[in-house]
XYZ file of C-alpha atoms in Angstrom:
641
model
C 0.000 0.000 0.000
C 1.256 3.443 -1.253
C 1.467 5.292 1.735
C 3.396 8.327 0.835
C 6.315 7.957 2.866
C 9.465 5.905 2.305
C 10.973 3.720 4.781
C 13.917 4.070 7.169
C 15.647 1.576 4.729
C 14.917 3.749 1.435
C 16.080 6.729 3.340
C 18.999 5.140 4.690
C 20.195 4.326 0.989
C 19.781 7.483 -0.290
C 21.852 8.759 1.991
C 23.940 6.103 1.085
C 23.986 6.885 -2.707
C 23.626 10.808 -2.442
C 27.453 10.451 -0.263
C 29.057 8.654 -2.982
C 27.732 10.587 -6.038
C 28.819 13.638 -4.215
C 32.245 12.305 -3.354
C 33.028 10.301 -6.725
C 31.328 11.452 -9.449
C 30.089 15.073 -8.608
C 33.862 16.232 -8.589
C 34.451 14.465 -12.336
C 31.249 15.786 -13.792
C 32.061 18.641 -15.595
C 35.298 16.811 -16.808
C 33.223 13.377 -18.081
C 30.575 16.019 -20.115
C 33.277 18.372 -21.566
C 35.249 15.123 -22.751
C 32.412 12.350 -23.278
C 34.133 10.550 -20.321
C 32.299 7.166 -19.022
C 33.046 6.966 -15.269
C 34.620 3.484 -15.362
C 35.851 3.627 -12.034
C 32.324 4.888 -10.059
C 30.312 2.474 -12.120
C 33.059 0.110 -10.814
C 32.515 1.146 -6.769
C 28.870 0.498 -7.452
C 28.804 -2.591 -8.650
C 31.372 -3.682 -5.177
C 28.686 -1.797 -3.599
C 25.711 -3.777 -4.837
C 24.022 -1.259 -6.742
C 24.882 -2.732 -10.055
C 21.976 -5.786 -8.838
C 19.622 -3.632 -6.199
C 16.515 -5.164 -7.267
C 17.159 -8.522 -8.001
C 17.217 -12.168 -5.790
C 20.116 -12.440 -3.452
C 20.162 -16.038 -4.865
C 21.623 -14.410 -8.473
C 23.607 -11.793 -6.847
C 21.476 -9.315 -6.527
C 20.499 -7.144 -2.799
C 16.795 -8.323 -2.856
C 16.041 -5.099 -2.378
C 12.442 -2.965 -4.051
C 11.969 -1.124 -7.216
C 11.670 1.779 -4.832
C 14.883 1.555 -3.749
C 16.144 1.097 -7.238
C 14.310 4.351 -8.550
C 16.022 5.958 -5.556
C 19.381 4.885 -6.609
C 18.744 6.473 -10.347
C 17.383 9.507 -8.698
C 20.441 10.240 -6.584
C 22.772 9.692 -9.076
C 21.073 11.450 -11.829
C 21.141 14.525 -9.174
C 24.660 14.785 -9.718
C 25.269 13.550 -12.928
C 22.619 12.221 -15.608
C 24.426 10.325 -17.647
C 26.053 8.387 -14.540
C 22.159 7.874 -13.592
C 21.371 6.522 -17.203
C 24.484 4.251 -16.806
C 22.729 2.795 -13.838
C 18.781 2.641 -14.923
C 19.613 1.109 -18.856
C 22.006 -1.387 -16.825
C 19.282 -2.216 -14.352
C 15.929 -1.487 -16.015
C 16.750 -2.546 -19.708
C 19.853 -5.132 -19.777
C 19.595 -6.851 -16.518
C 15.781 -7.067 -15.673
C 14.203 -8.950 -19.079
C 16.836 -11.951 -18.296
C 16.011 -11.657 -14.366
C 12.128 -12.197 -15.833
C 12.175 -14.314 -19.409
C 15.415 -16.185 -18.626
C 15.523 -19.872 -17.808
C 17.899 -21.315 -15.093
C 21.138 -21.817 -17.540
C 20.728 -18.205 -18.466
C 20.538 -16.472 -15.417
C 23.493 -18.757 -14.165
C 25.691 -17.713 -17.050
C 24.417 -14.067 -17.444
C 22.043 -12.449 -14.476
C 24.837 -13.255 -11.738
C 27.849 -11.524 -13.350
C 25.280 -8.652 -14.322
C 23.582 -8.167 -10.388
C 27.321 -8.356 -9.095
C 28.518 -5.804 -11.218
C 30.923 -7.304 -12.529
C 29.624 -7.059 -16.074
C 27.612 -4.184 -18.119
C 24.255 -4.645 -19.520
C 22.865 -3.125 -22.721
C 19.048 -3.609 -24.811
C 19.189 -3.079 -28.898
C 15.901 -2.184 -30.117
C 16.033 0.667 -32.273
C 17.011 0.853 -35.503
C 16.736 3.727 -38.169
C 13.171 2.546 -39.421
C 12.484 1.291 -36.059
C 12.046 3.498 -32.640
C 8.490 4.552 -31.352
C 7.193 1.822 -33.748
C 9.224 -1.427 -32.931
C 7.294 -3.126 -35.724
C 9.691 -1.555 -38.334
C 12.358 -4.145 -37.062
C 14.634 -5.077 -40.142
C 17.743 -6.795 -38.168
C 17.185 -10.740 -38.592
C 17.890 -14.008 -36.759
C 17.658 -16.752 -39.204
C 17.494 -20.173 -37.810
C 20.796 -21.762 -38.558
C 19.789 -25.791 -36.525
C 22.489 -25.241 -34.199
C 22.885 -21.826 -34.089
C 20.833 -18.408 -35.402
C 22.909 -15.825 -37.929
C 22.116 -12.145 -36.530
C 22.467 -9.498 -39.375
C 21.164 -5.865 -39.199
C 22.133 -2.517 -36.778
C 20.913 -0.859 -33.756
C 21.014 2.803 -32.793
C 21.373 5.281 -29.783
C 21.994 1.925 -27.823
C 22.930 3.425 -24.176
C 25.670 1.807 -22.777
C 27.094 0.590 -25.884
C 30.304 -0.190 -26.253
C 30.982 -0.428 -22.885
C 28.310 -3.181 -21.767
C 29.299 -6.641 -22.348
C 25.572 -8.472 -22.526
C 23.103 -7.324 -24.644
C 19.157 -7.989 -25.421
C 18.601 -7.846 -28.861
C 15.319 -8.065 -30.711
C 15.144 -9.561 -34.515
C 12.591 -10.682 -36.718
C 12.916 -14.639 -37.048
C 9.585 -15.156 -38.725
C 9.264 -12.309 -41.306
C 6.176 -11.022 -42.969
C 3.539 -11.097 -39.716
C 4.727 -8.378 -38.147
C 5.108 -7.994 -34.124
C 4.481 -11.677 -34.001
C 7.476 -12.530 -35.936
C 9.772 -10.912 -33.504
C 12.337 -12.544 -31.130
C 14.525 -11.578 -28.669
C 18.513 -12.701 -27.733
C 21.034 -12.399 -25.343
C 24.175 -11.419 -27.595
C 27.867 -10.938 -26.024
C 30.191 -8.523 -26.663
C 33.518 -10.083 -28.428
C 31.411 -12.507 -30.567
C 33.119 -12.533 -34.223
C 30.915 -10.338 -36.529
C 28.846 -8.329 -33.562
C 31.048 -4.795 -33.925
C 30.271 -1.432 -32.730
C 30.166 2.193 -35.082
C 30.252 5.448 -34.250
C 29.912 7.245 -30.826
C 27.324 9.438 -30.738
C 28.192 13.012 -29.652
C 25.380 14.323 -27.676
C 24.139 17.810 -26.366
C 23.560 16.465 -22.492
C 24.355 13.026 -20.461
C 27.763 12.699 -22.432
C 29.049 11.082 -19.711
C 26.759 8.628 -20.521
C 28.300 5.979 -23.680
C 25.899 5.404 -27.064
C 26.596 3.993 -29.855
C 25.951 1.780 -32.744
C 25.711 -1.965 -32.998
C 26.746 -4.049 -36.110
C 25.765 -7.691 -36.650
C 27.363 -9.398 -39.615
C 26.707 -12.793 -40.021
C 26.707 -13.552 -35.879
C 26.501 -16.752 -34.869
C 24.138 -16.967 -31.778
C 23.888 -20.458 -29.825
C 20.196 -21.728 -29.827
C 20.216 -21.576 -25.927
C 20.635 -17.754 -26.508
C 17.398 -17.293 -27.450
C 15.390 -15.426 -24.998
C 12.026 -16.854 -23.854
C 10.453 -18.613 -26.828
C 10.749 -17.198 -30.377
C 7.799 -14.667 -31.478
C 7.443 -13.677 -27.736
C 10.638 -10.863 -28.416
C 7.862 -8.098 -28.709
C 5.995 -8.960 -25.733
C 9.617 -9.170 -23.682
C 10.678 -5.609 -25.193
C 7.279 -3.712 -24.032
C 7.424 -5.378 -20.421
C 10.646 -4.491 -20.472
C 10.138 -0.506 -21.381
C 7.509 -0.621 -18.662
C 9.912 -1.005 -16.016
C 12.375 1.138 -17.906
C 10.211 3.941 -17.793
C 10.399 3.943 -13.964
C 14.174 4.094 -14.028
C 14.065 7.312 -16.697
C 11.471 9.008 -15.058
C 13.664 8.834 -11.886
C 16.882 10.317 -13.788
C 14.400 12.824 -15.150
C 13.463 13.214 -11.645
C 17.432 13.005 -10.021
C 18.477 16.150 -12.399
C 15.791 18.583 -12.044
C 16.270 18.172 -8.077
C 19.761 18.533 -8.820
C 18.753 21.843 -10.590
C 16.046 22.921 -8.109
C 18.872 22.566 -5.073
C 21.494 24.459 -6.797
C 18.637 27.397 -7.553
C 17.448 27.859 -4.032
C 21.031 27.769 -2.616
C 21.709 30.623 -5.375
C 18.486 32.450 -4.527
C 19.359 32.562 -0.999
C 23.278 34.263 -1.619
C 22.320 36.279 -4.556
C 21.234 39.874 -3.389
C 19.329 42.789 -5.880
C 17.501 45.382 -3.948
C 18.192 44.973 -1.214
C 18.096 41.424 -0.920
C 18.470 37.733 -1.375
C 16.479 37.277 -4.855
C 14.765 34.649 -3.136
C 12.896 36.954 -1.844
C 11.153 38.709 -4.594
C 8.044 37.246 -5.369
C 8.561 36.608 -8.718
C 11.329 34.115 -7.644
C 9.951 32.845 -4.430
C 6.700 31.778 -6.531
C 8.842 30.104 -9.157
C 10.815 28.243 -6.322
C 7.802 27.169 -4.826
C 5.842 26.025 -8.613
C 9.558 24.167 -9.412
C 9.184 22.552 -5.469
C 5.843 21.287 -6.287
C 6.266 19.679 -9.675
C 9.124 17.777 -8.327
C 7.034 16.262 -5.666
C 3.874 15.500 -7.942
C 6.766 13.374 -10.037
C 8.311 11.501 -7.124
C 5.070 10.645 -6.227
C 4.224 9.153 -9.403
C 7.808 7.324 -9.729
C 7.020 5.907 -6.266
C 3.619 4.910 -6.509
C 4.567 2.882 -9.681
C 7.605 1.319 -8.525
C 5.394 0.250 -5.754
C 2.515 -1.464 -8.237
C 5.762 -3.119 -10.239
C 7.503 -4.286 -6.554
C 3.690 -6.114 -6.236
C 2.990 -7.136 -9.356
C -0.169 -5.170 -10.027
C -0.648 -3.480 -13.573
C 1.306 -0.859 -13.903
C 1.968 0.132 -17.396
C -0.096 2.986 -17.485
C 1.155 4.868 -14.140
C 5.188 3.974 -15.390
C 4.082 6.212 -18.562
C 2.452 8.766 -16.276
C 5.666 8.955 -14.190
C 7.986 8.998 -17.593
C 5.671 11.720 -19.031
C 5.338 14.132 -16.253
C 8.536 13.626 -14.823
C 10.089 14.451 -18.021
C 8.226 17.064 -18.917
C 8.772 19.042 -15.274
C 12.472 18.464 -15.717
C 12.379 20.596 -19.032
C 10.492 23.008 -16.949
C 12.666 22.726 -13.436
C 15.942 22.752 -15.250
C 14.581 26.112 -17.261
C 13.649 27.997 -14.216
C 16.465 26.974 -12.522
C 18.794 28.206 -15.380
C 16.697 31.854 -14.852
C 17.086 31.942 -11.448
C 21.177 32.113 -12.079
C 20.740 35.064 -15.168
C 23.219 35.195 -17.041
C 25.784 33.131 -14.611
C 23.962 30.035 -15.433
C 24.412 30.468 -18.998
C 28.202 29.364 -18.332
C 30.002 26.214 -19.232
C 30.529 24.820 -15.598
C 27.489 26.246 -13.957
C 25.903 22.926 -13.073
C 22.330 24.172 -14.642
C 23.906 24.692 -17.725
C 24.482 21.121 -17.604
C 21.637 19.876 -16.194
C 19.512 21.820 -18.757
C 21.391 19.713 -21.636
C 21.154 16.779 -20.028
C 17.203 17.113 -19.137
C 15.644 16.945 -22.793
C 16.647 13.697 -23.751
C 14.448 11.877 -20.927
C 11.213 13.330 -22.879
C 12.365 11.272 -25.792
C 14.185 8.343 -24.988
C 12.190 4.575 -23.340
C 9.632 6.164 -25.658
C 8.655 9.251 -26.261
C 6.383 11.580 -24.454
C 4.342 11.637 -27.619
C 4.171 8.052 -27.450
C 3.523 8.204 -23.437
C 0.787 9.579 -23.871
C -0.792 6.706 -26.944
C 0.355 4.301 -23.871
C -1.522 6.286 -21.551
C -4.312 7.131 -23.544
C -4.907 3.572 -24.886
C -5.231 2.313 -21.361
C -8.334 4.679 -20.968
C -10.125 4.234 -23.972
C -9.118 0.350 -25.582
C -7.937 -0.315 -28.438
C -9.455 1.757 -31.602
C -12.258 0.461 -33.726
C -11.354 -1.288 -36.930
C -12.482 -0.122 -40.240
C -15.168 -2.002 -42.320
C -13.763 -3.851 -44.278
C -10.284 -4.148 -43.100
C -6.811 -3.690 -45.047
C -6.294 -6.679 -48.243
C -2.276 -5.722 -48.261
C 0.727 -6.206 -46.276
C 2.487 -3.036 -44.624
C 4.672 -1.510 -46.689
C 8.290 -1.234 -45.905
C 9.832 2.075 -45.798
C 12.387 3.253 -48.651
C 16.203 3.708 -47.737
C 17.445 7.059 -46.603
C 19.051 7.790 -49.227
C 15.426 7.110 -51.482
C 15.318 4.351 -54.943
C 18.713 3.338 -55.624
C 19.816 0.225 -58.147
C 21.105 -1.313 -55.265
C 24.059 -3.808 -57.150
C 25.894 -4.993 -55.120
C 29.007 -7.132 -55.858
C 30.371 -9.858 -53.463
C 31.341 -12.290 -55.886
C 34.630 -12.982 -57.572
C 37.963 -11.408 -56.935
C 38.385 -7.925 -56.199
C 39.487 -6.561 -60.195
C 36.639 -8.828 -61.420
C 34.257 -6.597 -59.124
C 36.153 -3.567 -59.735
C 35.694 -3.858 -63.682
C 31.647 -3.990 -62.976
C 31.396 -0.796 -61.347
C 33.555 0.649 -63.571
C 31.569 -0.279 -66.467
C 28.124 0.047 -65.077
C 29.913 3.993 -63.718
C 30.939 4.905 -67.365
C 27.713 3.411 -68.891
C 25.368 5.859 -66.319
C 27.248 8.712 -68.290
C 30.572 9.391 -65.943
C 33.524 10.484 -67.549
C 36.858 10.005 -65.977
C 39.066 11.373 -68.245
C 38.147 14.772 -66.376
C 38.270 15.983 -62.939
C 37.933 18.743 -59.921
C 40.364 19.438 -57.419
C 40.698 17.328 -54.110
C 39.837 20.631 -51.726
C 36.822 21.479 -53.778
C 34.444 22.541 -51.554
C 31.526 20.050 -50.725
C 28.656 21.855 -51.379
C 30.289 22.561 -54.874
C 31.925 19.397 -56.021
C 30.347 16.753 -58.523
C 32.250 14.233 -57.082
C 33.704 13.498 -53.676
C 35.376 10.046 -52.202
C 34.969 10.094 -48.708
C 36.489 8.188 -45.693
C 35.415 6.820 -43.209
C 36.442 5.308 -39.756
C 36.831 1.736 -41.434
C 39.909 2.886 -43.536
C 42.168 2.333 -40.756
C 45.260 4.044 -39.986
C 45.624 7.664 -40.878
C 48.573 6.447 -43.335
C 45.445 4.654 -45.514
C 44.486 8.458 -46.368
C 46.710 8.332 -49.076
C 44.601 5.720 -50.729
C 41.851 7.861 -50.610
C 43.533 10.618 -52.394
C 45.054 8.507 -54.839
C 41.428 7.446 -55.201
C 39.923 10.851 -55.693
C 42.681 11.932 -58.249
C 41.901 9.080 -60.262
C 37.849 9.664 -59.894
C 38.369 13.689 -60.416
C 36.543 14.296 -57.478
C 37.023 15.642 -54.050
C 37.643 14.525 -50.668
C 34.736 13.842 -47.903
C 34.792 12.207 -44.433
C 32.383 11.050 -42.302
C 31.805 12.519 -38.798
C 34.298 10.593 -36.689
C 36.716 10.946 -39.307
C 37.251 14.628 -39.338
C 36.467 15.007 -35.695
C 37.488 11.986 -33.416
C 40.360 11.271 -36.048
C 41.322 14.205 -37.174
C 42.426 12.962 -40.818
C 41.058 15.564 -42.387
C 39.261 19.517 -41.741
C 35.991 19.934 -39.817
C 34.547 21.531 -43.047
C 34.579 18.147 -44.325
C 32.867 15.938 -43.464
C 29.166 15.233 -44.858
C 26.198 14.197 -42.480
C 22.996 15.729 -41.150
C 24.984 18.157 -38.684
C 27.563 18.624 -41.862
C 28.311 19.348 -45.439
C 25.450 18.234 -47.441
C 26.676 16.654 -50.788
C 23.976 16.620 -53.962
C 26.358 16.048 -56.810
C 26.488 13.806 -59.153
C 29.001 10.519 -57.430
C 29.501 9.469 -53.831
C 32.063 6.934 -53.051
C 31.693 6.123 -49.602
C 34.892 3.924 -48.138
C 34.998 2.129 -45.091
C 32.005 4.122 -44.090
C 29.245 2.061 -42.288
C 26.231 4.346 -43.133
C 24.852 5.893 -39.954
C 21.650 7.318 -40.621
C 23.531 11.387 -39.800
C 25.461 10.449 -42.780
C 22.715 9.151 -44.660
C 20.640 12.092 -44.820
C 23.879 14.283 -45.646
C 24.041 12.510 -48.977
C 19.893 11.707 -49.933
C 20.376 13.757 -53.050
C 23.437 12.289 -54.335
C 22.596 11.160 -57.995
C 24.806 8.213 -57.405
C 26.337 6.589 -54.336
C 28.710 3.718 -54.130
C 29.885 1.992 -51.269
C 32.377 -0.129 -50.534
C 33.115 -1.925 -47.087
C 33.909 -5.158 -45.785
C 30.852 -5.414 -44.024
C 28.339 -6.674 -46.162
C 25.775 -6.107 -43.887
C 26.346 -2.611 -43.562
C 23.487 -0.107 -43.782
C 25.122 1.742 -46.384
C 24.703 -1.004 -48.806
C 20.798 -0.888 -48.444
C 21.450 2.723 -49.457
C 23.702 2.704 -52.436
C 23.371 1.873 -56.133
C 26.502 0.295 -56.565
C 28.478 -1.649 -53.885
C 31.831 -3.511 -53.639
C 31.555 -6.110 -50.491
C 35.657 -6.239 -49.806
C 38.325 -4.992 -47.157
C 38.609 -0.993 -48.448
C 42.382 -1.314 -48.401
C 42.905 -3.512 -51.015
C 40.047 -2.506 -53.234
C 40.588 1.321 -53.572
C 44.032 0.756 -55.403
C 42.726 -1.311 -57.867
C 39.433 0.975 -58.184
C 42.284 3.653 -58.778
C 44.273 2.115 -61.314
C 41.385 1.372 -63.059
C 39.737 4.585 -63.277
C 42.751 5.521 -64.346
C 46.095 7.803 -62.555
C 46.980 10.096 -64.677
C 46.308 14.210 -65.374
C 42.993 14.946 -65.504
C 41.317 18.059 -67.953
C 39.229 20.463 -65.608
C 35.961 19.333 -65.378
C 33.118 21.035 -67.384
C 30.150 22.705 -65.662
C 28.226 20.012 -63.844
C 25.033 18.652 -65.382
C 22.877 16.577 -63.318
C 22.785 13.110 -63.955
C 19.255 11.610 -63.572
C 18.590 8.630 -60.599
C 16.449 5.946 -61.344
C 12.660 6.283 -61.079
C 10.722 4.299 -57.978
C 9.026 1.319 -58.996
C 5.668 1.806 -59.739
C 3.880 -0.336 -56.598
C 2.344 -3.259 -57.426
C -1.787 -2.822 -56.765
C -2.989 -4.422 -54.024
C -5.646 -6.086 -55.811
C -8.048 -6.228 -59.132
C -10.327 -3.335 -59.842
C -13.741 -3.738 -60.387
C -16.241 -1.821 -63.078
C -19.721 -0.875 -61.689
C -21.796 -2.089 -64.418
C -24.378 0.522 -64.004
C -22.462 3.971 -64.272
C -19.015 2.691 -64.718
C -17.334 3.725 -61.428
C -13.971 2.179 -60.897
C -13.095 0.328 -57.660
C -9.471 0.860 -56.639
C -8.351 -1.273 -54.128
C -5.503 1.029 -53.285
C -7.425 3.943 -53.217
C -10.216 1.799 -50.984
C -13.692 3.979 -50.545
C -12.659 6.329 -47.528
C -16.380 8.207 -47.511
C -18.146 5.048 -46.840
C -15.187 3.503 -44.077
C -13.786 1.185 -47.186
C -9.888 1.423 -45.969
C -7.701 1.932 -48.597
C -5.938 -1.462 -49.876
C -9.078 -3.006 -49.186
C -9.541 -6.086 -51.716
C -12.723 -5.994 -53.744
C -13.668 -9.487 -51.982
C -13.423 -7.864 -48.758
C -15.640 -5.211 -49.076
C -18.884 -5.631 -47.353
C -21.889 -7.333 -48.853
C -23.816 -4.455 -48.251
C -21.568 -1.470 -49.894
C -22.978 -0.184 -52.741
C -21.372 2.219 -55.655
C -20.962 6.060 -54.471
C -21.914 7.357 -57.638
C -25.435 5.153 -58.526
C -25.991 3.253 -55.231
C -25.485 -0.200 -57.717
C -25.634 -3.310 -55.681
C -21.746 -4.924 -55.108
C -23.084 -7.802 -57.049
C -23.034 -5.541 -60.560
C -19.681 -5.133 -60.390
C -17.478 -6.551 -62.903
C -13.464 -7.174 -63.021
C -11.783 -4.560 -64.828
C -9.942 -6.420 -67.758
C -6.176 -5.233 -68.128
C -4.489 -3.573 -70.709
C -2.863 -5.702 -72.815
């Protein structure tokens, strides 16, 4: 029973938890954000502590302690630092708790002990670039193997990546039935062909790690699998449940943070006469920021309380996620006021916690998506349409929009080479001419960029050699320009960089991060090549070499050919190839009285006929819009021949 007060115990590990974030990682935290610094060595002390396994059975390693006393431990934390609180609620919440709950006996021997003692890092891959609020758009596959299953595809934003060492992963095993189809897998880090791309660089939490996860061709043991196979989607939404609890609690932990550092200010900060705490205009702010914080903890709480005893509580975890969110947004705002101008300053500790507050109203779901939770709780599930849908969901286009998608893995590397060559010079590109290497991004017609799977900063050279001999100039992805340093800020192509819409894009070693992606949508051709043949760039190309970059770009370079090229004439667009025209869901039919077309694609809207509706499946009672003939007058249209 909720009774609005915690225990002796919950208090006595807060104090527990508020002493050691303020002795080990509150001195660090301006050094971990400014440099994207994970605190190894605090996330270290809590696992020795027991923190790393608060809610789970003493009997796997765990303190056998609440969900209460969990949230508390995120809260505390996340008052300090947010991404140290994050570390602790995806470990917890997200990579430890779905094995603690869908594991069998082998599994939680093998993987739930080291993860409760600390002593290992958990991590959950779900999203992917066509799949985040709507986990149905899952495109990474398990395909059964006998002995084994082969995991292909990439996750995204995956917190805790690379640093975690067990990860749930969810892939479709059965394709083609949606939801039902998925599966879910306990994958560890080390296996051959499971790799990791680029760190993200983040406004707020950077002490917190995300990044990327590759699958190519991992093998992963059938006792692996997590609960049975089509339950993956069930696992993943019980499982964001309970995470929502541990988010709305870091949401929670940094606008306190904020809110404490505000009143202390407000109290030593005189105008007028004195302490600005005084004025009204602060004093009611104070007291509106004082209040939201303890409508959220009340929601966290009462919710960790209906999870500790198993009563629904999907609905209140969104409420808590929501609101708490939200009010940090708010807090963190009016806490940042309350300092003027002096909490506009790197360092100021509002300045961080502002940055590091927004992300908690997006990620475990968004608030948008909190509230479909919430709402659908209320009100059920919507009514269907008459008639119902005759076609399967369509799948969404790449990034980068139609491409011919040829890709080459067969034969040796000059046999491939020669292909794209030919198929380059029969799409109209002409190599005998060129621009210069430093031509600006924006303004080049061609550009061969680099990226973080080139190796070495010495393998550079092959990518000049390589643009001489294309007459283009030189591009990098993100990490590249910035992490490496092989080339100049200015260029690097992405989302946050130089967009590139000429005519050819030769992307080596570069995985194909959705940031990139978008920086090169309106590239009239892009080739790839990468060893990774699983790489999202390949579903986003229209030519593609499957091979190790080093040893295909010389040969791509000789055969393009080395020498002098003649200055490139004025750029001319080259045409992409059209999108396919759909194929129709179904026949149409002829009304035999006016002539009125049925379009199963276009479906009969007015009269709750859902588009791709299949003649067949329209009711028995529908008749035509235009002459109110019977369904039984209608004839199959005849095609064209």
């Amino acid at each position: 029973m909720m009774l609005f007060k915690t225990t002796e115990q919950h208090e006595a590990l807060r104090k527990k938890i508020r002493e050691f974030a303020e002795k080990e990682v509150k001195p660090h935290a301006f050094m971990m954000d400014k440099e994207n610094m994970f605190p190894d060595e605090a996330i270290r002390q809590l696992g020795a502590m027991g923190v790393m396994g608060i809610p789970f059975e003493k009997e796997y390693g765990g303190q056998g302690l609440d969900v209460l006393s969990y949230a508390i431990a995120v809260e505390e934390l996340s008052r300090v630092d947010g991404g140290t609180g994050v570390i602790l609620s995806a470990h917890t919440s997200l990579g430890t708790w779905p094995i603690a709950a869908f594991g069998n006996e082998a599994q939680k021997q093998k993987y739930l002990i080291p993860l409760c003692k600390g002593e290992k890092i958990g991590a959950f891959g779900l999203t992917e670039p066509n799949a985040g609020s709507d986990a149905g758009g899952t495109e990474t596959t398990a395909i059964d193997k006998g002995d084994h299953y082969l995991l292909n595809g990439n996750k995204i934003f995956i917190t805790n990546a690379p640093k975690a060492d067990t990860y749930v992963i969810f892939a479709v095993t059965t394709p083609d039935i949606g939801t039902r189809g998925i599966s879910a897998f306990i994958v560890e880090k080390g296996w051959e062909g499971f790799t990791f791309g680029d760190h993200y660089d983040k406004l707020g939490i950077r002490s917190s790690s995300t990044a990327e996860l590759v699958f190519n061709d991992v093998k992963v043991p059938k006792e692996n699998l997590l609960g049975e196979e089509g339950q993956g989607f069930k696992i993943a939404m019980a499982t964001l449940d309970g995470g929502r609890i541990g988010i709305a609690s870091q949401a929670l932990g940094i606008a306190q943070g904020a809110f404490e550092e505000a009143v202390a200010y407000a109290k030593e900060r005189v105008q007028f006469g004195k302490p600005i705490g005084f004025q009204q205009a602060i004093s009611f702010k104070i007291a509106d920021m004082a209040t939201k914080l303890h409508t959220a903890r009340l929601l966290i709480y009462q919710a960790a309380e209906l999870k500790e005893y198993h009563e629904p509580y999907g609905m209140e975890s969104a409420m808590a996620k929501q609101y708490a969110s939200d009010i940090a947004l708010e807090v963190t705002n009016d806490a940042l006021q309350i300092f003027g101008g002096t909490g506009y300053l790197k360092g100021m500790e509002v300045e961080r916690m502002y940055r590091d507050a927004k992300i908690t109203t997006i990620y475990e779901g968004t608030n948008e998506i909190q509230r479909v939770v919430i709402a659908s709780h209320i009100l059920g599930k919507p009514p269907k349409k008459a008639g119902g849908s005759g076609s399967a969901p369509k799948k969404p286009a790449p990034i980068t929009g139609v491409r011919k998608h040829i890709i080459l893995k067969d034969g040796d590397i000059q046999a491939k080479v020669d292909a794209l060559v030919a198929a380059l010079e029969k799409d109209g590109y002409d190599f005998s001419v060129g621009i210069p290497i430093d031509t600006p991004i924006v303004d080049a017609e061609r550009v061969v960029s680099a990226g973080v799977g080139i190796g070495d900063k010495k393998n550079m050279k092959l990518i000049e050699d390589l643009a001489k001999a294309a007459g283009a100039a030189i591009g990098s992805s993100r990490p590249v320009a910035e992490t490496l340093k092989y080339v100049p800020l200015n260029r690097y192509v992405g989302m946050s960089g130089q967009k590139f819409s000429g005519n050819l894009y030769i992307a080596c070693g570069i995985s194909g991060a959705i940031q990139h992606l978008k920086g090169i949508k309106d590239a009239s051709t892009i080739v790839a090549i990468n060893q990774n043949g699983n790489a999202p760039i390949f579903k986003n190309c229209d030519y593609g070499i499957v091979g190790d970059v080093n040893e295909v770009l010389p040969v791509l370079a000789k055969a393009l050919g080395t020498g002098e090229k003649k200055p490139a004439p004025e750029m001319v667009k080259i045409k992409r190839p059209k999108a396919p025209k759909p194929t129709p869901a179904g026949p149409s039919y002829i009304c035999g009285g006016c002539g009125y077309e049925y379009v199963p694609d276009l479906g009969d809207p007015e009269n709750d006929i859902a588009p791709g509706t299949l003649f067949e499946n329209v009711p028995e009672d529908w008749v035509c819009p235009l002459c109110g003939a019977e369904k039984s007058e209608f004839i199959i249209a005849k095609k064209e021949a």
